[in-house]
Amino acid sequence: SQTIHQWPATLVQPVGSPLSLECTVEGTSNPNLYWYRQAAGRGLQLLFYSVGIGQISSEVPQNLSASRPQDRQFILSSKKLLLSDSGFYLCAWSLLRTQGGEKLFFGSGTQLSVL
Amino acid sequence: ELKVEQNPLFLSMQEGKNYTIYCNYSTTSDRLYWYRQDPGKSLESLFVLLSNGAVKQEGRLMASLDTKARLSTLHITAAVHDLSATYFCAVGRPGGATNKLIFGTGTLLAVQP
């Protein structure tokens, strides 16, 4: 069965510090991978998605970047965090829709607080 | 641009009562999702609705989809405290091989004894 791992669960970082959040998927090959952010009391916003190694699409202009160095690894990064980067970050995966990938599966999330 | 609106944003209801959460979306889509989120937790998939007139039920929750009206409903029957959570609907962007979803703002459901 497929599983998705996301870490760390909680992170407190000062403004201006770097960020690296990691997500890995097990039990499937060539998944579509996604990073979502949830601001306090709000819905989720898609930040990045990836259809393959090294292929990253950004949905919104921002202070963050994403990378996919391996098939089942997705990393969210920042060189210098802003206060507005605080939020709950969720990694997700799906199969290609043409392969029946209608469901989106979420990781456990990272609560990031930038102080 | 695809937009998703949920209402109400907050719902306080008594145990044993029935209520409905509404989800409207602005442009055509071929799939709609309902998720549950407990405080500080990830999202749990409840329903995936893929066709007009689709109805799915799980326990006290029932979801339906009207693609012509661009409306989905999540009906709660005889609410119990364990249903207290935030419920999100999400709509898939049409086309493409990826599953990019646009989420509503969520409905915070509080079931009072």
Coordinates of C-alpha atoms in Angstrom, one line a residue:
Chain A
S1 CA 0.0 0.0 0.0
Q2 CA 1.0 3.6 -0.5
T3 CA 2.1 5.9 2.2
I4 CA 3.2 9.5 2.4
H5 CA 5.7 10.8 4.9
Q6 CA 6.1 14.4 5.7
W7 CA 8.5 16.0 8.2
P8 CA 9.0 17.8 10.5
A9 CA 5.6 17.9 12.1
T10 CA 6.3 21.3 13.8
L11 CA 8.8 24.0 13.0
V12 CA 9.5 27.3 14.6
Q13 CA 11.9 29.5 12.6
P14 CA 13.1 33.1 12.9
V15 CA 12.5 35.6 10.1
G16 CA 15.2 35.5 7.5
S17 CA 16.3 31.9 8.2
P18 CA 16.2 29.1 5.5
L19 CA 13.6 26.4 5.3
S20 CA 13.5 22.8 4.1
L21 CA 10.4 20.6 4.3
E22 CA 10.6 17.1 3.0
C23 CA 8.0 14.7 1.7
T24 CA 8.4 11.2 0.5
V25 CA 5.9 8.7 -1.0
E26 CA 6.3 4.9 -0.8
G27 CA 4.5 2.2 -2.6
T28 CA 4.0 3.9 -6.0
S29 CA 6.0 5.0 -8.9
N30 CA 6.0 8.3 -10.8
P31 CA 3.3 10.0 -8.7
N32 CA 2.2 13.5 -9.2
L33 CA 3.3 15.5 -6.1
Y34 CA 1.8 18.7 -4.6
W35 CA 2.6 21.2 -1.9
Y36 CA -0.4 23.0 -0.4
R37 CA -0.4 25.7 2.3
Q38 CA -3.2 26.5 4.7
A39 CA -3.1 29.9 6.4
A40 CA -4.8 30.1 9.9
G41 CA -8.5 29.7 9.6
R42 CA -8.5 29.4 5.8
G43 CA -8.7 26.8 3.1
L44 CA -5.8 25.2 1.2
Q45 CA -3.9 26.9 -1.5
L46 CA -1.9 25.0 -4.1
L47 CA 1.7 26.2 -4.1
F48 CA 3.6 23.8 -6.4
Y49 CA 3.0 20.6 -8.3
S50 CA 5.3 18.2 -10.0
V51 CA 4.7 15.5 -12.7
G52 CA 8.2 14.1 -12.7
I53 CA 11.8 14.4 -11.5
G54 CA 13.0 18.0 -11.9
Q55 CA 9.7 19.2 -13.2
I56 CA 8.2 21.8 -11.0
S57 CA 5.2 24.1 -11.7
S58 CA 4.5 27.1 -9.4
E59 CA 0.9 28.2 -8.9
V60 CA 1.5 31.5 -7.1
P61 CA 4.4 33.9 -6.9
Q62 CA 6.0 33.7 -3.5
N63 CA 9.1 33.4 -1.4
L64 CA 9.2 29.6 -1.6
S65 CA 10.6 27.1 -4.1
A66 CA 10.2 23.4 -4.6
S67 CA 12.4 20.6 -6.0
R68 CA 12.0 17.0 -6.9
P69 CA 15.4 15.4 -6.8
Q70 CA 14.0 11.8 -6.9
D71 CA 10.9 10.2 -8.2
R72 CA 9.2 10.0 -4.8
Q73 CA 10.7 12.9 -3.0
F74 CA 9.4 16.5 -2.9
I75 CA 11.1 19.3 -1.1
L76 CA 9.8 22.8 -0.2
S77 CA 12.4 25.4 0.5
S78 CA 13.1 29.0 1.2
K79 CA 16.3 31.0 1.4
K80 CA 14.9 33.6 3.8
L81 CA 11.6 33.1 5.6
L82 CA 9.0 35.9 5.9
L83 CA 6.4 36.2 8.6
S84 CA 3.8 35.6 5.9
D85 CA 5.2 32.2 5.3
S86 CA 3.7 30.9 8.5
G87 CA 1.0 28.3 8.0
F88 CA 0.2 24.6 7.8
Y89 CA 2.0 22.9 4.9
L90 CA 0.6 19.8 3.4
C91 CA 2.3 17.5 0.8
A92 CA 0.0 15.4 -1.3
W93 CA 0.3 12.8 -4.1
S94 CA -1.9 11.3 -6.8
L95 CA -1.6 9.1 -9.8
L96 CA -2.1 10.5 -13.3
R97 CA -5.8 11.1 -13.9
T98 CA -5.5 9.1 -17.0
Q99 CA -4.5 6.2 -14.8
G100 CA -7.5 6.6 -12.5
G101 CA -5.8 9.1 -10.3
E102 CA -8.9 10.9 -9.1
K103 CA -8.0 10.8 -5.5
L104 CA -5.5 13.1 -3.7
F105 CA -3.8 11.7 -0.7
F106 CA -2.4 14.1 1.9
G107 CA 0.6 13.8 4.3
S108 CA 0.3 14.6 8.0
G109 CA 1.4 18.3 7.6
T110 CA 4.0 20.6 8.9
Q111 CA 3.0 23.5 11.2
L112 CA 5.4 26.3 10.4
S113 CA 5.6 29.4 12.7
V114 CA 7.9 32.2 11.6
L115 CA 8.7 34.6 14.4
Chain B
E1 CA -10.9 31.4 -12.9
L2 CA -12.3 28.6 -10.8
K3 CA -13.6 29.7 -7.4
V4 CA -15.2 27.6 -4.7
E5 CA -17.5 29.0 -2.1
Q6 CA -18.8 27.2 1.0
N7 CA -21.5 28.1 3.3
P8 CA -22.0 28.4 6.1
L9 CA -18.5 29.1 7.4
F10 CA -19.5 28.2 10.9
L11 CA -22.2 25.8 12.0
S12 CA -23.2 25.1 15.6
M13 CA -25.8 22.4 15.9
Q14 CA -27.3 20.2 18.5
E15 CA -26.8 16.5 18.6
G16 CA -29.6 14.7 16.8
K17 CA -30.3 17.5 14.4
N18 CA -29.9 17.5 10.6
Y19 CA -28.2 20.1 8.5
T20 CA -26.6 20.7 5.1
I21 CA -23.4 22.4 4.0
Y22 CA -23.4 23.9 0.6
C23 CA -20.5 24.1 -1.9
N24 CA -20.8 26.3 -5.1
Y25 CA -18.2 26.5 -7.8
S26 CA -17.8 29.0 -10.6
T27 CA -16.8 27.0 -13.7
T28 CA -17.2 23.5 -15.1
S29 CA -15.4 20.7 -13.4
D30 CA -15.6 17.0 -13.6
R31 CA -14.9 16.1 -10.0
L32 CA -15.7 17.3 -6.5
Y33 CA -14.2 16.2 -3.2
W34 CA -15.2 16.5 0.4
Y35 CA -12.6 16.4 3.2
R36 CA -12.7 16.4 6.9
Q37 CA -10.0 18.1 9.0
D38 CA -9.6 17.8 12.8
P39 CA -7.7 20.6 14.6
G40 CA -4.0 20.5 13.8
K41 CA -4.4 17.4 11.6
S42 CA -4.2 16.5 8.0
L43 CA -7.2 16.1 5.6
E44 CA -9.2 13.0 5.6
S45 CA -10.9 12.1 2.3
L46 CA -14.7 11.6 2.8
F47 CA -16.2 11.6 -0.7
V48 CA -15.2 11.8 -4.4
L49 CA -18.0 12.8 -6.7
L50 CA -17.3 12.3 -10.4
S51 CA -20.7 12.6 -12.2
N52 CA -23.8 14.7 -12.3
G53 CA -26.4 13.3 -9.9
A54 CA -23.7 11.3 -7.9
V55 CA -24.7 10.6 -4.3
K56 CA -22.5 8.9 -1.8
Q57 CA -23.2 8.1 1.8
E58 CA -21.0 7.1 4.7
G59 CA -22.6 6.8 8.1
R60 CA -24.4 10.1 9.0
L61 CA -22.9 12.0 6.1
M62 CA -24.3 12.1 2.6
A63 CA -22.8 14.1 -0.3
S64 CA -24.4 14.9 -3.7
L65 CA -23.4 16.7 -6.8
D66 CA -25.3 18.7 -9.4
T67 CA -22.9 19.7 -12.1
K68 CA -25.5 21.7 -14.0
A69 CA -26.1 23.9 -11.0
R70 CA -22.4 23.7 -10.0
L71 CA -23.5 22.7 -6.5
S72 CA -22.6 20.0 -4.1
T73 CA -24.2 19.4 -0.7
L74 CA -23.0 17.6 2.4
H75 CA -25.9 16.5 4.5
I76 CA -25.5 15.6 8.1
T77 CA -28.2 13.4 9.6
A78 CA -28.7 13.1 13.4
A79 CA -25.4 14.8 14.3
V80 CA -23.2 13.4 17.0
H81 CA -20.3 15.2 18.8
D82 CA -17.7 13.1 16.9
L83 CA -18.7 14.9 13.7
S84 CA -17.2 18.1 15.1
A85 CA -14.5 19.2 12.6
T86 CA -13.8 21.5 9.7
Y87 CA -15.2 20.3 6.4
F88 CA -13.8 21.3 3.1
C89 CA -15.1 20.9 -0.4
A90 CA -12.6 21.0 -3.3
V91 CA -13.1 21.1 -7.0
G92 CA -10.7 19.7 -9.6
R93 CA -9.5 22.0 -12.3
P94 CA -10.7 20.6 -15.6
G95 CA -8.4 19.0 -18.0
G96 CA -4.8 17.9 -17.7
A97 CA -3.3 14.8 -16.1
T98 CA -2.6 16.3 -12.7
N99 CA -5.1 16.5 -9.9
K100 CA -5.0 20.2 -8.9
L101 CA -7.8 21.1 -6.5
I102 CA -9.3 24.4 -5.6
F103 CA -10.5 24.4 -2.0
G104 CA -13.4 26.2 -0.4
T105 CA -12.8 28.1 2.8
G106 CA -14.2 25.3 4.9
T107 CA -17.1 25.0 7.3
L108 CA -16.3 24.7 11.0
L109 CA -18.9 22.3 12.5
A110 CA -19.5 22.3 16.2
V111 CA -21.9 19.7 17.5
Q112 CA -23.2 20.5 20.9
P113 CA -24.6 17.9 23.3

